[in-house]
Short mmCIF file of C-alpha atoms in Angstrom, two decimals:
data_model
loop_
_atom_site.label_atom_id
_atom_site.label_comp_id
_atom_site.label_asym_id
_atom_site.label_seq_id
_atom_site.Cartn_x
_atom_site.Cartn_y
_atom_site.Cartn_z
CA UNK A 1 0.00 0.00 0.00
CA UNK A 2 2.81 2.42 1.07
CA UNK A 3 4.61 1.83 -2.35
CA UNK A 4 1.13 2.03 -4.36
CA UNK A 5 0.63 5.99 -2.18
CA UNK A 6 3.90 6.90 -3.36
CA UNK A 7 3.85 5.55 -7.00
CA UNK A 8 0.32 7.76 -7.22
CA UNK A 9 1.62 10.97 -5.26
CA UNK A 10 5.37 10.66 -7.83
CA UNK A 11 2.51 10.55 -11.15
CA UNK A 12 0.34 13.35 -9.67
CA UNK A 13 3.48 15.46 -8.75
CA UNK A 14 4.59 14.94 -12.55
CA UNK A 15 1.53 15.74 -13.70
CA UNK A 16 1.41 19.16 -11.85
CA UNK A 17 4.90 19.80 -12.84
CA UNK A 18 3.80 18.77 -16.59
CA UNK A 19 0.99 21.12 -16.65
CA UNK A 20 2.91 23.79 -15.17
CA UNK A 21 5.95 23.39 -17.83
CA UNK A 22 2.50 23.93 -20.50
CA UNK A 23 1.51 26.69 -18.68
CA UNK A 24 4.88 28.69 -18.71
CA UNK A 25 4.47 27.38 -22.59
CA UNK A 26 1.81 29.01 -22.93
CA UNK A 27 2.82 32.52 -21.50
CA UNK A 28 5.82 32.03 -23.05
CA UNK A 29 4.03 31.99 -26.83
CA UNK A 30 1.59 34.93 -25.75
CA UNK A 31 4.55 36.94 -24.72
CA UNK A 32 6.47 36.23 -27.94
CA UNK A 33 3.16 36.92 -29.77
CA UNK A 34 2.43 40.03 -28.27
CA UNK A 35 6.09 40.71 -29.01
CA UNK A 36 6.14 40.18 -32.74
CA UNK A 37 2.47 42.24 -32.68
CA UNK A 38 3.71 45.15 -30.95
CA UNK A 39 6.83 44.88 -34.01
CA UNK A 40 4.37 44.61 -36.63
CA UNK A 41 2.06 47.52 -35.51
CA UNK A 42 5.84 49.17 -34.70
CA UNK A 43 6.48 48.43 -38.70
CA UNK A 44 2.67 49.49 -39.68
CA UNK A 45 3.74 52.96 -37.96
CA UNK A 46 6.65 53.26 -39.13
CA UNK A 47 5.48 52.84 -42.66
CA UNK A 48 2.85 54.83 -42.32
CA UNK A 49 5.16 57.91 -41.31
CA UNK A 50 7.36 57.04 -44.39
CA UNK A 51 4.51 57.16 -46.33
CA UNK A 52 3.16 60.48 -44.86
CA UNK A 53 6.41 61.98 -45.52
CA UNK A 54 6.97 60.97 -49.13
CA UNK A 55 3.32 61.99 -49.72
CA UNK A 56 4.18 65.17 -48.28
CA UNK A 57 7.04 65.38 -50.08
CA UNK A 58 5.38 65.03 -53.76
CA UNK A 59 2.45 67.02 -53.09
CA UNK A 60 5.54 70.15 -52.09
CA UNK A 61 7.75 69.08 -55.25
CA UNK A 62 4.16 69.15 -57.36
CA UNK A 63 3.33 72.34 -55.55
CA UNK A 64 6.63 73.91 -56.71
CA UNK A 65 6.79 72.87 -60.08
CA UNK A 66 3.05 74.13 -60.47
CA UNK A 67 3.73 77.18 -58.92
CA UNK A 68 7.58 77.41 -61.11
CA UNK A 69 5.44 76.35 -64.21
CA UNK A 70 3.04 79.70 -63.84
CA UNK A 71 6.20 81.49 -62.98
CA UNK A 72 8.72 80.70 -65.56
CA UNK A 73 8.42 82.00 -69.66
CA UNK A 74 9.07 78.31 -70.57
CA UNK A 75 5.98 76.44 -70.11
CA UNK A 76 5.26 73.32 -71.72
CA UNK A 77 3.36 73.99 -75.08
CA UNK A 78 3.34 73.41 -78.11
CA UNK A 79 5.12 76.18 -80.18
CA UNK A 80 5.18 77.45 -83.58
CA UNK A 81 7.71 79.78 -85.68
CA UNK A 82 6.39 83.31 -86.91
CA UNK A 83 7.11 81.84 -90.09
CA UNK A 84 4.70 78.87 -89.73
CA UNK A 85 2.39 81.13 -88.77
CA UNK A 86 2.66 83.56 -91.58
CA UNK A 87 2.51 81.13 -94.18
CA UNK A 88 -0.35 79.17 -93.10
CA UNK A 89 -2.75 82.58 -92.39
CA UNK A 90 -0.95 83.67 -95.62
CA UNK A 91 0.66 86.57 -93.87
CA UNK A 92 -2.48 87.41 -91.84
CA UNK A 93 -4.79 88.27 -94.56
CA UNK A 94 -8.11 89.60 -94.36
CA UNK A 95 -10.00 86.83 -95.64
CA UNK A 96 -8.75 84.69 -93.33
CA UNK A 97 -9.60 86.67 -90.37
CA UNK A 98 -12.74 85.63 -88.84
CA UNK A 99 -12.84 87.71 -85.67
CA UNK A 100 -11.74 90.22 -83.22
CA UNK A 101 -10.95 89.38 -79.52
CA UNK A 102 -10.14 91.02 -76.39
CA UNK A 103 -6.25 90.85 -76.82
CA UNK A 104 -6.63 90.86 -80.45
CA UNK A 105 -7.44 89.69 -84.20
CA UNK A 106 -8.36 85.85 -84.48
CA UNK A 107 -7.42 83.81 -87.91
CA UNK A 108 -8.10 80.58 -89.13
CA UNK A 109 -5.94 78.40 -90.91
CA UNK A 110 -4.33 75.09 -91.14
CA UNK A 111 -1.25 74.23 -88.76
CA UNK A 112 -0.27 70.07 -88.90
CA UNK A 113 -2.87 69.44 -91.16
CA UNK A 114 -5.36 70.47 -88.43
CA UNK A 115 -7.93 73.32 -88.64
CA UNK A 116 -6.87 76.11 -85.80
CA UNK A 117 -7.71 78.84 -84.79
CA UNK A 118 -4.48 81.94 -84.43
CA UNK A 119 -5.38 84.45 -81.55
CA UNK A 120 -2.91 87.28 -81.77
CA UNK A 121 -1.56 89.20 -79.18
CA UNK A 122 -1.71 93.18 -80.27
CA UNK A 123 1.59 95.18 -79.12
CA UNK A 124 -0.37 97.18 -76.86
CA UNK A 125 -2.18 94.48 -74.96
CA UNK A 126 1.14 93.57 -73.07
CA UNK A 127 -1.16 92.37 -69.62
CA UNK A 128 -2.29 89.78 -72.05
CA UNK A 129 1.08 87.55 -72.21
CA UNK A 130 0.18 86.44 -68.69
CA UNK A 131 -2.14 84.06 -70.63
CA UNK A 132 0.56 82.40 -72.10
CA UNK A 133 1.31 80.62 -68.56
CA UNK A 134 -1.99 78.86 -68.97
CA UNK A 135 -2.82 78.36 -73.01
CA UNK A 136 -1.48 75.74 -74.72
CA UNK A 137 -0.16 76.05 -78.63
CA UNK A 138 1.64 79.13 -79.36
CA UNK A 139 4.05 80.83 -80.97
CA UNK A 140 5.84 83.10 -78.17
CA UNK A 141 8.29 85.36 -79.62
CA UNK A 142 5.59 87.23 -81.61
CA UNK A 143 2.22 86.86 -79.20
CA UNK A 144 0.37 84.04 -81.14
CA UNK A 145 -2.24 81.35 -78.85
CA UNK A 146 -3.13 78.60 -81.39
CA UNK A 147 -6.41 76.63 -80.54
CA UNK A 148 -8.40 73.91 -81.60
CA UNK A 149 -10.98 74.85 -84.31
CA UNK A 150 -14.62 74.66 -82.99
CA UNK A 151 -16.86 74.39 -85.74
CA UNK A 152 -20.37 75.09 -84.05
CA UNK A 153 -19.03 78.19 -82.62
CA UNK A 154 -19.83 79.35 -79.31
CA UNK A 155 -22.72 77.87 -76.76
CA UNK A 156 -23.64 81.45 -76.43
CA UNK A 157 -24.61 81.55 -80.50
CA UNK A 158 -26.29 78.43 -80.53
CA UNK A 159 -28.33 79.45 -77.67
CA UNK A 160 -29.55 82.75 -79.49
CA UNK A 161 -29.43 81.31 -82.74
CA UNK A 162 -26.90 84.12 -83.85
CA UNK A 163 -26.20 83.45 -88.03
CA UNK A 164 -29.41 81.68 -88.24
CA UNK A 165 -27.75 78.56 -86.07
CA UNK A 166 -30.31 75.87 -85.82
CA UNK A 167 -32.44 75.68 -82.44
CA UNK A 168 -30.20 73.59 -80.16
CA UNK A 169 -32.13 70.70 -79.11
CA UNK A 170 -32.80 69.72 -74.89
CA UNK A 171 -30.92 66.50 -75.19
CA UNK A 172 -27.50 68.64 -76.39
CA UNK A 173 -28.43 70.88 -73.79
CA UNK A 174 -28.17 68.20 -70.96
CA UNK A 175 -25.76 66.90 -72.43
CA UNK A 176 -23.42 69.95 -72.50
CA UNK A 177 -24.21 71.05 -69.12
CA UNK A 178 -22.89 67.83 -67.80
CA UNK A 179 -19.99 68.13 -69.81
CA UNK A 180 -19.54 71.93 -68.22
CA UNK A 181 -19.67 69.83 -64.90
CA UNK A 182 -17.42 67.48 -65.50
CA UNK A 183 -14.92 69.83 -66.73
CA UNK A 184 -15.36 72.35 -63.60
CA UNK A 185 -14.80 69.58 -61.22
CA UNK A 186 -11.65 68.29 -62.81
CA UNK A 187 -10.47 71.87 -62.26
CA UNK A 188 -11.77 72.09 -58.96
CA UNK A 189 -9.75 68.84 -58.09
CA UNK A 190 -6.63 69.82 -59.39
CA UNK A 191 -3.47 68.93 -57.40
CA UNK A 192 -1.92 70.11 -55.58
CA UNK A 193 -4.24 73.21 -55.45
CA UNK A 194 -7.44 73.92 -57.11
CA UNK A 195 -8.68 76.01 -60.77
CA UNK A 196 -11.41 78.26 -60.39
CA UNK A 197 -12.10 79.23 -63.97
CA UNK A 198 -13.35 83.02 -63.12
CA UNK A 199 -15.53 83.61 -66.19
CA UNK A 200 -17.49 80.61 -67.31
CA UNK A 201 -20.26 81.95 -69.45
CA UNK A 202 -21.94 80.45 -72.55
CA UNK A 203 -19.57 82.38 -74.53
CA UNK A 204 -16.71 80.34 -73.50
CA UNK A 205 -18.33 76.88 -74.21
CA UNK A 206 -16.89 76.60 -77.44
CA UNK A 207 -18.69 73.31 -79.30
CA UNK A 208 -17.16 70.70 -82.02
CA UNK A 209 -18.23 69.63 -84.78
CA UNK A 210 -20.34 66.54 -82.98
CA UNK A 211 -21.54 69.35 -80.52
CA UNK A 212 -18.98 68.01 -77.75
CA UNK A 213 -17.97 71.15 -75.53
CA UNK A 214 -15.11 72.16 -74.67
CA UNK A 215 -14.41 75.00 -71.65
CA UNK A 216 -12.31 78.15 -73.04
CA UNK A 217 -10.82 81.39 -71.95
CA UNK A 218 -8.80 80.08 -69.28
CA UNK A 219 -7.00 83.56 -69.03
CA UNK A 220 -8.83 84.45 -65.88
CA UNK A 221 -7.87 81.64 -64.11
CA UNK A 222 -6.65 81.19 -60.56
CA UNK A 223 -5.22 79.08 -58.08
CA UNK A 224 -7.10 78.46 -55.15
CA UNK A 225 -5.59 77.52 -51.68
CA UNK A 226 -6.16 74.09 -50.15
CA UNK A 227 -6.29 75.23 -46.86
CA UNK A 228 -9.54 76.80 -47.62
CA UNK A 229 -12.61 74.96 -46.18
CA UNK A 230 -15.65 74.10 -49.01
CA UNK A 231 -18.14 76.24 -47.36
CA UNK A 232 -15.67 79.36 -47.11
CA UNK A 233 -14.92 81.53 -49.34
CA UNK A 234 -11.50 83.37 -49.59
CA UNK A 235 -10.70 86.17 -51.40
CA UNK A 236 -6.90 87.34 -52.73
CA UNK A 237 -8.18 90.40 -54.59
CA UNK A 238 -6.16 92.66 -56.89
CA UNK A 239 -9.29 93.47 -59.24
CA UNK A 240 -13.01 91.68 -59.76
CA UNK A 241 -11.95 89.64 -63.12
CA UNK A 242 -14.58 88.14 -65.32
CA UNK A 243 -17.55 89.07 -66.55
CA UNK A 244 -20.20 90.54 -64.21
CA UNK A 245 -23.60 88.89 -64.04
CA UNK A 246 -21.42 85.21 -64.64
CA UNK A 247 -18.79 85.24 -61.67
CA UNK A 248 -19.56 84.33 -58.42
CA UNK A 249 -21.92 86.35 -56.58
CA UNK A 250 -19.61 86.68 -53.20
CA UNK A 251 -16.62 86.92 -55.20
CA UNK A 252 -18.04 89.67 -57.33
CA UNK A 253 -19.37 91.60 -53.87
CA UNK A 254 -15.72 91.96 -52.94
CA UNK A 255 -15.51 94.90 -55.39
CA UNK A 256 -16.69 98.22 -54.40
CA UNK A 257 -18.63 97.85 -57.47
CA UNK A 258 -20.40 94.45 -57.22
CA UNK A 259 -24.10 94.10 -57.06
CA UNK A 260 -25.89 90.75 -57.65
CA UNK A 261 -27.50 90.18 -61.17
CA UNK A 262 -31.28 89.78 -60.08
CA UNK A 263 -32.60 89.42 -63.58
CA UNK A 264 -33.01 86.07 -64.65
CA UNK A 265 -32.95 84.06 -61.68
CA UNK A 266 -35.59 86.66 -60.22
CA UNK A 267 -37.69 86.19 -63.17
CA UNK A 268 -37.13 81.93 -63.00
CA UNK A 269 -37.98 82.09 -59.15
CA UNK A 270 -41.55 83.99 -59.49
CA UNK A 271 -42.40 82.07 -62.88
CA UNK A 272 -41.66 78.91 -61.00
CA UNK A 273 -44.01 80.26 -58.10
CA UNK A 274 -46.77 81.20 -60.53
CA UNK A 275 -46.75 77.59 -62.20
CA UNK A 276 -45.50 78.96 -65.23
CA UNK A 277 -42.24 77.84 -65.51
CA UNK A 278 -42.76 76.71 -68.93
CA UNK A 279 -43.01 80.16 -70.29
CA UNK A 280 -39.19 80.36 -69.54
CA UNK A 281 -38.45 77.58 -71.70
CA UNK A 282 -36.97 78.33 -75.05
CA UNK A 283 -40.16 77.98 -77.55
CA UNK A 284 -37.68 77.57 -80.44
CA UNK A 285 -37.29 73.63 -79.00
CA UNK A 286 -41.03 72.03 -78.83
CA UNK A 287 -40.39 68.81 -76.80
CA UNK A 288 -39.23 69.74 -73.66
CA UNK A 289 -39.65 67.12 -70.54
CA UNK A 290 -41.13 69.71 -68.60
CA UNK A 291 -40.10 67.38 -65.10
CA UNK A 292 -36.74 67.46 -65.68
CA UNK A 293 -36.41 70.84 -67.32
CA UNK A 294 -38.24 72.48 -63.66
CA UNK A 295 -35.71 69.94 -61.98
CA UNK A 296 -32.68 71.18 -63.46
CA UNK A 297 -34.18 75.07 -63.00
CA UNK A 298 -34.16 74.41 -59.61
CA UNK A 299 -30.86 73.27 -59.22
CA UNK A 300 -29.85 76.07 -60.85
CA UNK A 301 -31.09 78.30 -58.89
CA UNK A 302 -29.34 76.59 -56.23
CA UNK A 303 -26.28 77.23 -57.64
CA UNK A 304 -26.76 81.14 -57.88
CA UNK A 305 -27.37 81.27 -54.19
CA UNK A 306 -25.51 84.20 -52.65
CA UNK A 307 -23.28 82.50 -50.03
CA UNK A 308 -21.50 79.55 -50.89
CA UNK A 309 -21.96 77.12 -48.00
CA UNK A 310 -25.80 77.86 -49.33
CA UNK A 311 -24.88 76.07 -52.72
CA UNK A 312 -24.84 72.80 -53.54
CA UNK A 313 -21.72 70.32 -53.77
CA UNK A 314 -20.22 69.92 -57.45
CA UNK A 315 -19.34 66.62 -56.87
CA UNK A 316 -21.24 64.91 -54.35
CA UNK A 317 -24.98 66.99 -56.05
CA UNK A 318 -24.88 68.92 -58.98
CA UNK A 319 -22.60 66.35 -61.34
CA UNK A 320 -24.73 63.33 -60.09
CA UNK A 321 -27.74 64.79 -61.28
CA UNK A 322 -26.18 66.07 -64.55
CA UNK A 323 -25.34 63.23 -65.69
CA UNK A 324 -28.44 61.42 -65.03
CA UNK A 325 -29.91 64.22 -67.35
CA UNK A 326 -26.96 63.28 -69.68
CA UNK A 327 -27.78 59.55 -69.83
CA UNK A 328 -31.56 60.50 -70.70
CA UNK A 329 -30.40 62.89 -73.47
CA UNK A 330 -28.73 60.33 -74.74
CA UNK A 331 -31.20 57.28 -74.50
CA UNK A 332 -33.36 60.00 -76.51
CA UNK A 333 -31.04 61.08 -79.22
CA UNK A 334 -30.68 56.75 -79.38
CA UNK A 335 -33.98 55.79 -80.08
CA UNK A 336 -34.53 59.18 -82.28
CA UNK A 337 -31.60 57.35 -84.30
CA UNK A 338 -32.93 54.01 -84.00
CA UNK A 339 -36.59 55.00 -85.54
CA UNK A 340 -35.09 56.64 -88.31
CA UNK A 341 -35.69 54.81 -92.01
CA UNK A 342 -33.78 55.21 -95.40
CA UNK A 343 -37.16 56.87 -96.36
CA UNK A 344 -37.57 59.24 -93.14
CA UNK A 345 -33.81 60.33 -92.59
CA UNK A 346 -33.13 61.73 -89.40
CA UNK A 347 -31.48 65.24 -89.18
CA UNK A 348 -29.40 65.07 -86.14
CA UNK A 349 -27.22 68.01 -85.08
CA UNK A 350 -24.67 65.24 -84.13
CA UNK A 351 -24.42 64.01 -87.06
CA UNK A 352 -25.15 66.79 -89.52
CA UNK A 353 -22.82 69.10 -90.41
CA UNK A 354 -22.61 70.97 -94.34
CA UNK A 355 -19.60 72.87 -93.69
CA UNK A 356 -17.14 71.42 -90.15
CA UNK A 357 -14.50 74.11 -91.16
CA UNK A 358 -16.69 77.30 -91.09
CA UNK A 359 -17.43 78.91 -87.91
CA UNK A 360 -21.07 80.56 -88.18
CA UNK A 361 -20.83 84.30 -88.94
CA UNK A 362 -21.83 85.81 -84.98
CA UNK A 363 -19.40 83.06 -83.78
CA UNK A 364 -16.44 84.84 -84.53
CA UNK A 365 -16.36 87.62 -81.68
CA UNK A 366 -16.94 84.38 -78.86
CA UNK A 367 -13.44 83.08 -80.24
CA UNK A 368 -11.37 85.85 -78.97
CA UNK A 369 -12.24 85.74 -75.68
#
């Protein structure tokens, strides 16, 4: 019995000493665990400040080279020689002037095999060559801004039908306006600080032969600090630039001589209170859809409020519901196409065009800028 006692006390003492070798184990592997965890997140950290700093470090370099790029005479562009230009406006002739901007006579010609347009820069107009920092095309030495040729003229012209334009139909409309947004917000977004255009009016929506838009007159242009918060609006004034009853209603009130344009968005407002909002709508196009036509009003109107933080987000509001107008001009112009027959030809603006290389007659001041 006495041996049997201490055969059963020897296995129970090497089972305690057996469970409390695993135990140690066991503290031993959380300890080394929590040791290689605390090195990871350590790492993580580590890579993370790395990160911040290289981040930090490209968005300065970008900065720089932004800010040496407005600076500096030698921006990236394409350039031409005088006599390049000479030849191919044939020395600037009259009949191949077609109009007369702010800094100057405008030509059209033929550079690469490519119909341009030659802006050029009049000897007095010397606070023009600022421009040059932000156009691209030119020919430097003698004051020459070379742009893409824009058949349909102005969005200003085809909105007033100036030189008996055709009516420009809702679905462009919808379509254009979404391409205006998309446009602004890429500006807006810019890295590593923002565009604000400063004088986007119809007469600098310049349209292609397929009625595509482009944005123009970036002249006016400025940069726009990041610090700034999106419902506050800062101001680094030397003079109101732009052109009045278009710029931004706060931005225009910094000027001793800024008072807000109450004409049409007065007029909108009470015609939309009356019920009447379709006698605002352009009778020259017949088949409005009235819904989203008051819809998009309204947004507009939104977008003329006084103070910013009162205006609606670009991005995040006025682009999404753009571009659901977009995709429903576009479904239209689709099945407009899709019902035509060789016996009932359709006669799309898209697709029509009797002359791509001549600019309408009224277009030619809107070129200028």
């Amino acid at each position: 019995m006495e041996e049997q006692k201490r055969l059963e006390e020897a296995r129970l003492a090497e089972e305690a000493a057996l469970a409390l070798a695993e135990k140690e184990k066991a503290k031993s592997r959380a300890a080394l665990e929590h040791a290689e965890a605390a090195q990871r997140i350590a790492e993580l950290e580590a890579q993370k400040r790395i990160n911040a700093e290289m981040k930090a470090l490209k968005e300065a370099e970008e900065k720089t080279r932004m800010l040496s790029s407005l600076s500096q005479p030698d921006c990236r562009y394409r350039k031409y020689t005088i006599e390049e230009i000479e030849v191919a406006t044939e020395y600037f002739a009259q009949s191949r002037k077609i109009g007369e901007g702010g800094y100057g006579p405008v030509y059209k010609c033929y550079l690469d095999h490519t119909p341009v347009a030659v802006k050029v820069l009049r000897p007095d107009a010397t606070h023009g060559r600022s421009q040059f920092q932000q156009e691209v095309c030119a020919c430097p030495e003698y004051g020459c801004l070379v742009y893409e040729y824009m058949s349909n003229g102005s969005l200003e012209d085809c909105l007033v039908q100036r030189g008996k334009t055709p009516p420009l139909s809702w679905q462009h409309r919808f379509r254009v306006a979404a391409e205006i947004g998309t446009g602004l917000l890429f500006l807006h977004q810019t890295k590593p600080e923002p565009l604000v255009h400063r004088d986007l009016k119809p007469a600098n929506i310049l349209l292609d032969r397929n009625y595509v838009s482009k944005i123009s007159d970036v002249g006016l242009a400025r940069l726009v600090p990041p610090s700034v918060a999106d419902n506050v609006t800062q101001y680094r004034m030397t003079s109101t630039a732009g052109t009045f009853c278009y710029i931004d209603p706060e931005y225009q009130q910094t000027d001793s001589n800024g008072k807000p344009p109450m004409g049409l968005t007065h007029h909108v407002e009470r015609a939309i209170e009356r019920g009447a909002f379709r006698e605002m709508l352009d009778p020259s196009v017949p088949d409005w859809p009235l819904e989203e036509a008051l819809e998009f009003a309204k947004l507009a109107l939104k977008c003329s409020e006084l103070r910013r933080k009162d205006r609606p987000d670009l991005g995040k509001v006025v682009l999404p519901f753009l571009n659901k107008l977009r995709e429903q001009a576009e479904e239209s112009l689709y099945n407009s196409a899709q019902s035509c027959t060789p016996l009932s030809p359709c006669h799309s603006q898209v697709s029509m065009s009797k002359d791509d290389m001549s600019y309408p007659p009224s277009t030619q001041s809107s070129i200028g800028g």
